[in-house]
Amino acid sequence: MQTADVVIVGGGVMGCALAYQLARRGLGVLLLERDALGVGSTGRCAGGVRQQFSSEINVRLQRLAVRLLLEFDEETGGHAGFRQIGYLFLLTSPELVDDFRCLLEMWRRLGLEEARWTTPAEARELVPGLEVGDVLGGTFCPTDGLAGPADVTSGYARAARRFGARLLEGVAVTGLGVRGGRIEEVVTTGGRVSTRLVFDCAGAWSAEIGRMAGLELPVFPYRRHVLVTDAFPELGRTSPMTVDLAASLYFHPEGDGVLIGMSDWSEPPTFSTEVDWGLVERMAAAAAARLPALGRAGLKTAWAGLYETTPDHHAILGPAPGVEGFWCACGFSGHGFMQAPAAALVLAQLLLEGRSEVDIGPLSPRRFAEGELISERAVI
Ligand SMILES: Cc1cc2nc3c(=O)[nH]c(=O)nc-3n(C[C@H](O)[C@H](O)[C@H](O)COP(=O)(O)OP(=O)(O)OC[C@H]3O[C@@H](n4cnc5c(N)ncnc54)[C@H](O)[C@@H]3O)c2cc1C
């Protein structure tokens, strides 16, 4: 039987970032990915990285994540492709305006001083041609931006391997051996592994891994679509990620085209990633209503992937109550690409040093049973 200090289930950005942070601290890491590294939600992600959130814990984590992404190339030898083109939130109701005015104060208190209020006219300067007739105001943070999901994932994976981590593809975890209330082994399609520590980094499939240990983790899969247009030079390549929050619509430059995303909140949880072409048409129309020039753009491609959503739209990070040795790094609710660098660092610190530079107590799996859910309103 193989042995490992720690087994990481799932080879998306989260699993790879964690493999790196734990291996560089000297742990014998075995990461098991049933398919190929980065082909889950990570491979379908829009690459957005922002610090403008409504909960303090998300802002703190994201400020750390931005610092780590800026240091990524030097630290890992990879290339994050981090471009700080900013995020522009467009607010179309008095309630959103009041909310974001208060959020700006909270962001400043947490050190996010560069975020600023934006009038409709300023929004149009940032994104020429933007339809702002219904926009009451907005916020813009120039240090938000975009990074490359595949590049960040492979950069962490390569760096983890340099520190001796074993990252195996095509090996699925099929069971967990729990004896006397603690993890003892991991059952896989490639045999059994003896270990006392498992990290659940299985994204939208995390609840399934939890059930293998007798845990109910509230992580639900929601299908989310994006489309990419043909070449569209009318939108500048440094134009910010633009978010119409009430419509759950966003777009940003992608290659020589534009990537457009929009959530369909009415769809129940599903593991299907089949493209709903009717929705893609509605997304294109909604984007053209916000930026009329987009009405002339051709469709290059579209795809769907899964958000791994929790009841309070916050990640689940830390040891699970009731099963010693089972740790969660999941439930990112559509923000896992941007949160993984910080989540991996603070989890490694918590595990090995007993405390972390951002207190992730509020994200503990205990909060669901204890009724201590956190609100996050800036959900796209
Ligand atoms: C359309 C779309 C746009 C998005 N845009 C953004 C964005 O702009 N910014 C952002 O931060 N986030 C975004 N997200 C969310 C982001 O993609 C996810 O939160 C993030 O990729 C989660 O990473 P992960 O490593 O936790 O999960 P995944 O990348 O899903 O990795 C989990 C892995 O676990 C593996 N696995 C599952 N079960 C098993 C098993 N039994 N044994 C072994 N392996 C297993 C899977 O094969 C998978 O590879 C977007 C998501 C979608 C769908």
Coordinates of C-alpha atoms and ligand atoms in Angstrom, one line a residue:
M1 CA 0.0 0.0 0.0
Q2 CA 1.2 3.5 -0.8
T3 CA 1.5 6.1 2.0
A4 CA 1.3 9.9 2.0
D5 CA 1.4 12.6 4.6
V6 CA -1.5 14.2 2.9
V7 CA -3.8 13.2 0.0
I8 CA -5.4 16.0 -2.0
V9 CA -8.5 15.0 -3.9
G10 CA -8.9 17.0 -7.1
G11 CA -6.4 18.6 -9.4
G12 CA -8.0 21.9 -10.2
V13 CA -6.4 25.2 -9.3
M14 CA -7.2 24.7 -5.6
G15 CA -5.6 21.2 -5.4
C16 CA -2.5 22.3 -7.3
A17 CA -2.0 25.5 -5.3
L18 CA -2.4 23.5 -2.1
A19 CA 0.0 20.7 -3.3
Y20 CA 2.5 23.5 -3.8
Q21 CA 2.1 25.2 -0.4
L22 CA 2.2 21.9 1.5
A23 CA 5.1 20.3 -0.5
R24 CA 7.2 23.4 -0.1
R25 CA 6.7 23.1 3.7
G26 CA 8.1 19.5 3.6
L27 CA 4.9 17.4 3.5
G28 CA 4.8 14.2 1.4
V29 CA 1.9 15.2 -0.9
L30 CA -0.1 12.9 -3.1
L31 CA -2.7 14.6 -5.4
L32 CA -5.2 12.4 -7.1
E33 CA -7.1 13.8 -10.1
R34 CA -9.6 11.4 -11.8
D35 CA -9.3 13.2 -15.2
A36 CA -6.5 15.6 -16.1
L37 CA -5.2 18.6 -14.1
G38 CA -7.3 21.7 -14.6
V39 CA -10.1 20.3 -16.7
G40 CA -12.9 20.7 -14.1
S41 CA -14.4 24.2 -13.4
T42 CA -10.9 25.7 -13.5
G43 CA -10.7 24.9 -17.3
R44 CA -14.0 26.7 -17.9
C45 CA -13.4 29.8 -15.8
A46 CA -13.5 33.4 -17.0
G47 CA -10.2 34.3 -15.2
G48 CA -11.6 37.2 -13.2
V49 CA -9.7 38.3 -10.1
R50 CA -11.4 41.0 -7.9
Q51 CA -11.2 42.4 -4.4
Q52 CA -14.6 44.1 -4.5
F53 CA -16.7 41.8 -2.3
S54 CA -19.4 42.5 0.3
S55 CA -18.0 40.3 3.1
E56 CA -14.9 41.3 4.9
I57 CA -13.5 37.8 4.8
N58 CA -13.7 37.7 1.0
V59 CA -12.0 41.1 0.7
R60 CA -9.2 40.1 3.1
L61 CA -8.6 36.8 1.2
Q62 CA -8.7 38.6 -2.1
R63 CA -6.2 41.2 -1.1
L64 CA -3.9 38.4 -0.2
A65 CA -4.6 36.6 -3.5
V66 CA -3.8 39.7 -5.5
R67 CA -0.4 40.0 -3.7
L68 CA 0.3 36.3 -4.3
L69 CA -0.6 36.6 -8.0
L70 CA 1.7 39.6 -8.3
E71 CA 4.5 37.4 -6.8
F72 CA 3.5 34.3 -8.6
D73 CA 5.9 34.3 -11.5
E74 CA 9.0 34.9 -9.4
E75 CA 7.8 32.5 -6.7
T76 CA 6.8 29.5 -8.8
G77 CA 8.7 30.1 -12.1
G78 CA 5.4 30.0 -13.9
H79 CA 3.5 32.8 -15.6
A80 CA 0.1 33.9 -14.1
G81 CA -0.7 36.3 -16.9
F82 CA -2.1 38.6 -14.3
R83 CA -3.3 41.8 -15.9
Q84 CA -4.7 44.5 -13.6
I85 CA -7.2 46.0 -16.0
G86 CA -9.7 46.6 -13.1
Y87 CA -13.3 45.7 -12.4
L88 CA -16.1 48.1 -13.0
F89 CA -19.4 47.5 -11.2
L90 CA -22.4 49.2 -12.8
L91 CA -25.2 49.8 -10.3
T92 CA -28.8 50.3 -11.5
S93 CA -30.9 50.6 -8.4
P94 CA -30.9 52.9 -5.4
E95 CA -30.5 49.9 -3.1
L96 CA -27.3 48.8 -4.9
V97 CA -26.0 52.4 -4.8
D98 CA -26.5 52.6 -1.0
D99 CA -25.0 49.2 -0.5
F100 CA -21.9 49.9 -2.6
R101 CA -21.4 53.3 -1.0
C102 CA -21.1 51.5 2.4
L103 CA -18.9 48.8 0.9
L104 CA -16.5 51.5 -0.4
E105 CA -16.0 52.5 3.3
M106 CA -15.4 48.9 4.3
W107 CA -12.9 48.4 1.5
R108 CA -10.9 51.5 2.5
R109 CA -10.9 50.4 6.1
L110 CA -9.4 47.1 4.9
G111 CA -6.7 48.9 2.9
L112 CA -8.3 48.7 -0.5
E113 CA -7.8 52.4 -1.0
E114 CA -7.6 52.4 -4.8
A115 CA -11.3 51.4 -5.2
R116 CA -13.4 54.4 -6.1
W117 CA -16.9 55.7 -6.8
T118 CA -17.6 56.1 -10.5
T119 CA -20.3 58.3 -12.1
P120 CA -22.1 57.0 -15.2
A121 CA -20.1 59.4 -17.3
E122 CA -16.8 58.1 -15.8
A123 CA -18.0 54.5 -16.5
R124 CA -18.4 55.5 -20.1
E125 CA -14.9 57.0 -20.2
L126 CA -13.6 53.6 -18.9
V127 CA -15.7 51.7 -21.5
P128 CA -16.4 53.9 -24.5
G129 CA -19.8 53.2 -26.0
L130 CA -21.3 51.7 -22.8
E131 CA -25.0 52.3 -22.4
V132 CA -25.4 54.1 -19.1
G133 CA -29.0 55.4 -19.3
D134 CA -30.1 53.3 -16.4
V135 CA -26.9 53.4 -14.5
L136 CA -27.0 55.4 -11.2
G137 CA -23.3 54.9 -10.3
G138 CA -20.6 52.3 -9.9
T139 CA -17.3 51.4 -8.4
F140 CA -14.0 50.8 -10.1
C141 CA -11.0 49.1 -8.6
P142 CA -7.9 49.3 -10.9
T143 CA -5.9 46.6 -9.1
D144 CA -8.6 43.9 -9.9
G145 CA -8.2 42.2 -13.2
L146 CA -7.7 38.9 -15.1
A147 CA -5.2 36.0 -14.9
G148 CA -4.8 32.8 -16.8
P149 CA -6.5 29.8 -15.1
A150 CA -4.5 27.1 -17.1
D151 CA -1.2 29.0 -16.5
V152 CA -1.8 29.4 -12.8
T153 CA -2.8 25.8 -12.3
S154 CA 0.1 24.4 -14.3
G155 CA 2.5 26.8 -12.6
Y156 CA 1.5 25.6 -9.2
A157 CA 1.6 21.9 -10.4
R158 CA 5.1 22.2 -11.7
A159 CA 6.4 24.0 -8.6
A160 CA 4.7 21.4 -6.4
R161 CA 6.4 18.6 -8.3
R162 CA 9.8 20.4 -7.9
F163 CA 9.2 20.1 -4.1
G164 CA 8.5 16.4 -4.4
A165 CA 4.7 16.3 -4.6
R166 CA 3.2 13.4 -6.6
L167 CA 0.4 14.6 -8.8
L168 CA -1.4 11.7 -10.5
E169 CA -3.9 12.0 -13.3
G170 CA -6.5 9.4 -14.3
V171 CA -6.9 8.2 -10.7
A172 CA -10.3 8.6 -9.0
V173 CA -10.9 8.5 -5.3
T174 CA -13.8 6.0 -4.7
G175 CA -13.8 5.7 -0.9
L176 CA -12.4 6.9 2.3
G177 CA -11.5 4.7 5.2
V178 CA -12.5 6.2 8.5
R179 CA -11.9 4.4 11.7
G180 CA -12.4 5.6 15.3
G181 CA -13.5 9.0 13.9
R182 CA -10.4 9.6 11.9
I183 CA -9.2 9.2 8.3
E184 CA -6.9 6.2 7.9
E185 CA -6.9 5.5 4.1
V186 CA -8.0 6.6 0.7
V187 CA -9.5 4.0 -1.7
T188 CA -8.7 4.8 -5.4
T189 CA -9.1 3.3 -8.8
G190 CA -5.3 2.8 -8.6
G191 CA -5.2 1.0 -5.2
R192 CA -5.3 2.1 -1.5
V193 CA -3.3 4.8 0.1
S194 CA -2.6 5.0 3.8
T195 CA -2.8 8.5 5.2
R196 CA -4.1 10.5 8.1
L197 CA -4.9 13.7 6.2
V198 CA -7.2 14.3 3.3
F199 CA -8.1 17.6 1.6
D200 CA -11.3 17.8 -0.3
C201 CA -10.5 19.9 -3.4
A202 CA -13.0 18.3 -5.6
G203 CA -14.8 21.5 -6.7
A204 CA -18.5 20.9 -7.7
W205 CA -18.1 17.2 -6.7
S206 CA -16.9 18.0 -3.1
A207 CA -20.1 16.9 -1.5
E208 CA -19.5 13.4 -2.9
I209 CA -16.1 13.2 -1.3
G210 CA -17.6 14.4 2.0
R211 CA -20.2 11.7 1.9
M212 CA -17.4 9.1 1.6
A213 CA -16.4 10.2 5.1
G214 CA -20.0 10.4 6.3
L215 CA -20.1 14.2 6.1
E216 CA -22.8 16.4 4.5
L217 CA -21.0 19.3 2.9
P218 CA -23.5 21.8 1.4
V219 CA -21.8 22.3 -2.0
F220 CA -24.2 22.3 -5.0
P221 CA -23.4 22.4 -8.7
Y222 CA -24.8 25.2 -10.7
R223 CA -24.3 25.5 -14.5
R224 CA -22.8 28.7 -15.7
H225 CA -22.2 29.8 -19.3
V226 CA -19.8 32.0 -21.1
L227 CA -19.4 32.9 -24.8
V228 CA -16.5 34.4 -26.6
T229 CA -17.0 36.7 -29.7
D230 CA -14.9 36.9 -32.9
A231 CA -12.3 39.6 -33.1
F232 CA -13.7 42.8 -31.6
P233 CA -11.2 45.6 -31.8
E234 CA -13.9 48.2 -30.7
L235 CA -13.3 47.1 -27.1
G236 CA -9.8 48.1 -25.9
R237 CA -7.6 45.2 -24.7
T238 CA -7.1 47.0 -21.4
S239 CA -10.8 47.8 -21.0
P240 CA -11.9 46.6 -17.5
M241 CA -14.0 43.6 -16.5
T242 CA -17.4 45.2 -16.6
V243 CA -20.2 43.9 -14.4
D244 CA -23.9 44.8 -14.5
L245 CA -24.6 43.3 -11.1
A246 CA -28.5 43.4 -11.2
A247 CA -28.4 41.6 -14.6
S248 CA -25.7 39.2 -13.4
L249 CA -23.9 40.1 -16.7
Y250 CA -20.2 40.6 -17.2
F251 CA -17.8 41.0 -20.1
H252 CA -14.1 41.6 -20.6
P253 CA -11.6 41.5 -23.5
E254 CA -10.4 37.9 -24.2
G255 CA -7.7 37.3 -26.8
D256 CA -8.9 39.5 -29.7
G257 CA -12.5 39.1 -28.9
V258 CA -14.8 39.6 -25.9
L259 CA -15.8 37.1 -23.2
I260 CA -19.4 37.5 -22.0
G261 CA -20.9 35.7 -19.0
M262 CA -24.4 35.8 -17.4
S263 CA -25.9 33.6 -14.7
D264 CA -29.4 32.0 -15.0
W265 CA -30.5 32.1 -11.4
S266 CA -33.6 30.1 -12.1
E267 CA -31.9 26.9 -13.1
P268 CA -31.8 24.3 -10.3
P269 CA -28.5 22.4 -9.4
T270 CA -27.2 20.1 -12.1
F271 CA -24.0 18.4 -13.1
S272 CA -24.8 19.0 -16.8
T273 CA -22.4 21.2 -18.7
E274 CA -24.3 20.9 -22.0
V275 CA -24.6 24.3 -23.6
D276 CA -28.1 25.9 -23.6
W277 CA -27.9 27.8 -26.9
G278 CA -31.1 29.7 -26.1
L279 CA -29.4 31.1 -23.0
V280 CA -26.3 32.0 -25.1
E281 CA -28.5 34.0 -27.4
R282 CA -30.1 35.8 -24.4
M283 CA -26.6 36.5 -23.1
A284 CA -25.5 38.0 -26.4
A285 CA -28.6 40.2 -26.5
A286 CA -28.1 41.4 -22.9
A287 CA -24.5 42.3 -23.6
A288 CA -25.5 44.2 -26.7
A289 CA -28.0 46.1 -24.7
R290 CA -25.2 47.2 -22.4
L291 CA -22.6 47.8 -25.1
P292 CA -24.5 48.3 -28.3
A293 CA -21.4 47.8 -30.5
L294 CA -21.4 44.1 -29.4
G295 CA -24.5 43.6 -31.5
R296 CA -22.2 43.5 -34.5
A297 CA -19.8 40.8 -33.0
G298 CA -19.9 37.3 -34.3
L299 CA -20.0 34.3 -32.0
K300 CA -16.7 32.3 -31.9
T301 CA -17.5 29.8 -29.1
A302 CA -19.5 29.1 -26.0
W303 CA -19.2 26.7 -23.1
A304 CA -20.7 25.9 -19.7
G305 CA -19.1 24.8 -16.5
L306 CA -20.1 24.4 -12.9
Y307 CA -20.1 26.8 -9.9
E308 CA -19.6 24.9 -6.7
T309 CA -22.1 26.9 -4.6
T310 CA -22.7 26.9 -0.8
P311 CA -25.8 28.4 0.9
D312 CA -24.0 31.6 1.8
H313 CA -21.8 31.9 -1.3
H314 CA -18.6 31.5 0.7
A315 CA -15.9 28.9 0.5
I316 CA -15.6 26.1 3.0
L317 CA -12.1 26.1 4.4
G318 CA -10.6 24.1 7.3
P319 CA -11.0 20.9 9.3
A320 CA -14.5 19.2 9.2
P321 CA -16.0 18.5 12.6
G322 CA -16.5 14.9 13.4
V323 CA -13.9 13.3 11.2
E324 CA -10.3 14.0 12.2
G325 CA -8.0 14.4 9.3
F326 CA -10.7 15.6 6.8
W327 CA -10.1 19.1 5.6
C328 CA -12.2 21.2 3.2
A329 CA -10.9 23.5 0.5
C330 CA -14.1 23.7 -1.6
G331 CA -17.4 25.5 -2.1
F332 CA -15.9 28.6 -3.7
S333 CA -19.3 29.5 -5.2
G334 CA -17.8 30.7 -8.5
H335 CA -14.8 32.5 -7.0
G336 CA -12.4 29.6 -6.7
F337 CA -9.9 30.6 -9.3
M338 CA -9.2 34.0 -7.7
Q339 CA -9.4 32.6 -4.1
A340 CA -7.2 29.5 -4.6
P341 CA -3.8 31.2 -4.2
A342 CA -4.8 32.7 -0.8
A343 CA -6.9 29.7 0.3
A344 CA -3.9 27.4 -0.2
L345 CA -1.5 29.6 1.7
V346 CA -3.8 30.1 4.7
L347 CA -4.8 26.5 4.9
A348 CA -1.1 25.4 4.9
Q349 CA -0.4 28.0 7.6
L350 CA -3.3 26.9 9.7
L351 CA -2.4 23.2 9.4
L352 CA 1.3 23.6 10.1
E353 CA 1.5 26.7 12.3
G354 CA -1.9 26.6 14.0
R355 CA -2.8 30.1 12.7
S356 CA -3.0 31.9 9.4
E357 CA -2.4 35.5 8.2
V358 CA -6.0 35.8 7.3
D359 CA -8.3 34.4 9.9
I360 CA -10.5 31.8 8.1
G361 CA -12.5 30.9 11.1
P362 CA -15.7 32.4 9.5
L363 CA -15.3 29.9 6.6
S364 CA -15.2 26.8 8.8
P365 CA -17.4 23.9 7.8
R366 CA -18.9 24.2 11.3
R367 CA -20.8 27.4 10.4
F368 CA -23.6 25.5 8.7
A369 CA -24.5 23.4 11.8
E370 CA -23.9 26.4 14.0
G371 CA -26.1 28.7 11.9
E372 CA -23.4 31.2 11.4
L373 CA -23.7 31.8 7.7
I374 CA -22.1 34.9 6.2
S375 CA -23.7 37.2 3.6
E376 CA -22.0 37.9 0.3
R377 CA -24.1 40.1 -2.0
A378 CA -21.7 40.8 -4.8
V379 CA -22.4 37.5 -6.5
I380 CA -22.3 37.3 -10.3
Ligands
LIG1 C1 -18.3 29.7 -16.6 C2 -17.5 29.9 -15.4 C3 -16.8 31.1 -15.1 C4 -16.1 31.3 -14.0 N1 -15.4 32.5 -13.8 C5 -14.6 32.7 -12.7 C6 -13.9 33.8 -12.5 O1 -13.9 34.7 -13.4 N2 -13.1 34.0 -11.4 C7 -13.1 33.0 -10.5 O2 -12.4 33.1 -9.5 N3 -13.8 31.8 -10.6 C8 -14.6 31.7 -11.7 N4 -15.3 30.5 -11.9 C9 -15.2 29.5 -10.8 C10 -14.0 28.7 -10.8 O3 -13.8 28.2 -12.1 C11 -14.0 27.7 -9.7 O4 -14.4 28.2 -8.5 C12 -12.6 27.0 -9.5 O5 -12.1 26.6 -10.8 C13 -12.7 25.9 -8.6 O6 -11.4 25.2 -8.6 P1 -11.3 23.8 -7.9 O7 -9.9 23.4 -8.0 O8 -11.8 24.0 -6.5 O9 -12.3 22.9 -8.7 P2 -12.2 22.2 -10.1 O10 -11.3 23.0 -11.1 O11 -13.5 21.8 -10.5 O12 -11.3 20.9 -9.7 C14 -11.9 19.8 -9.0 C15 -11.3 18.6 -9.6 O13 -11.7 17.5 -8.8 C16 -11.7 16.3 -9.6 N5 -12.5 15.3 -9.0 C17 -13.8 15.3 -8.7 N6 -14.1 14.1 -8.0 C18 -13.0 13.4 -8.0 C19 -12.7 12.1 -7.4 N7 -13.6 11.3 -6.9 N8 -11.4 11.6 -7.5 C20 -10.4 12.4 -8.1 N9 -10.7 13.6 -8.6 C21 -11.9 14.1 -8.5 C22 -12.4 16.9 -10.9 O14 -12.1 16.0 -12.0 C23 -11.8 18.3 -11.0 O15 -10.7 18.3 -11.9 C24 -16.0 30.3 -13.0 C25 -16.7 29.1 -13.2 C26 -17.4 28.9 -14.4 C27 -18.1 27.6 -14.6

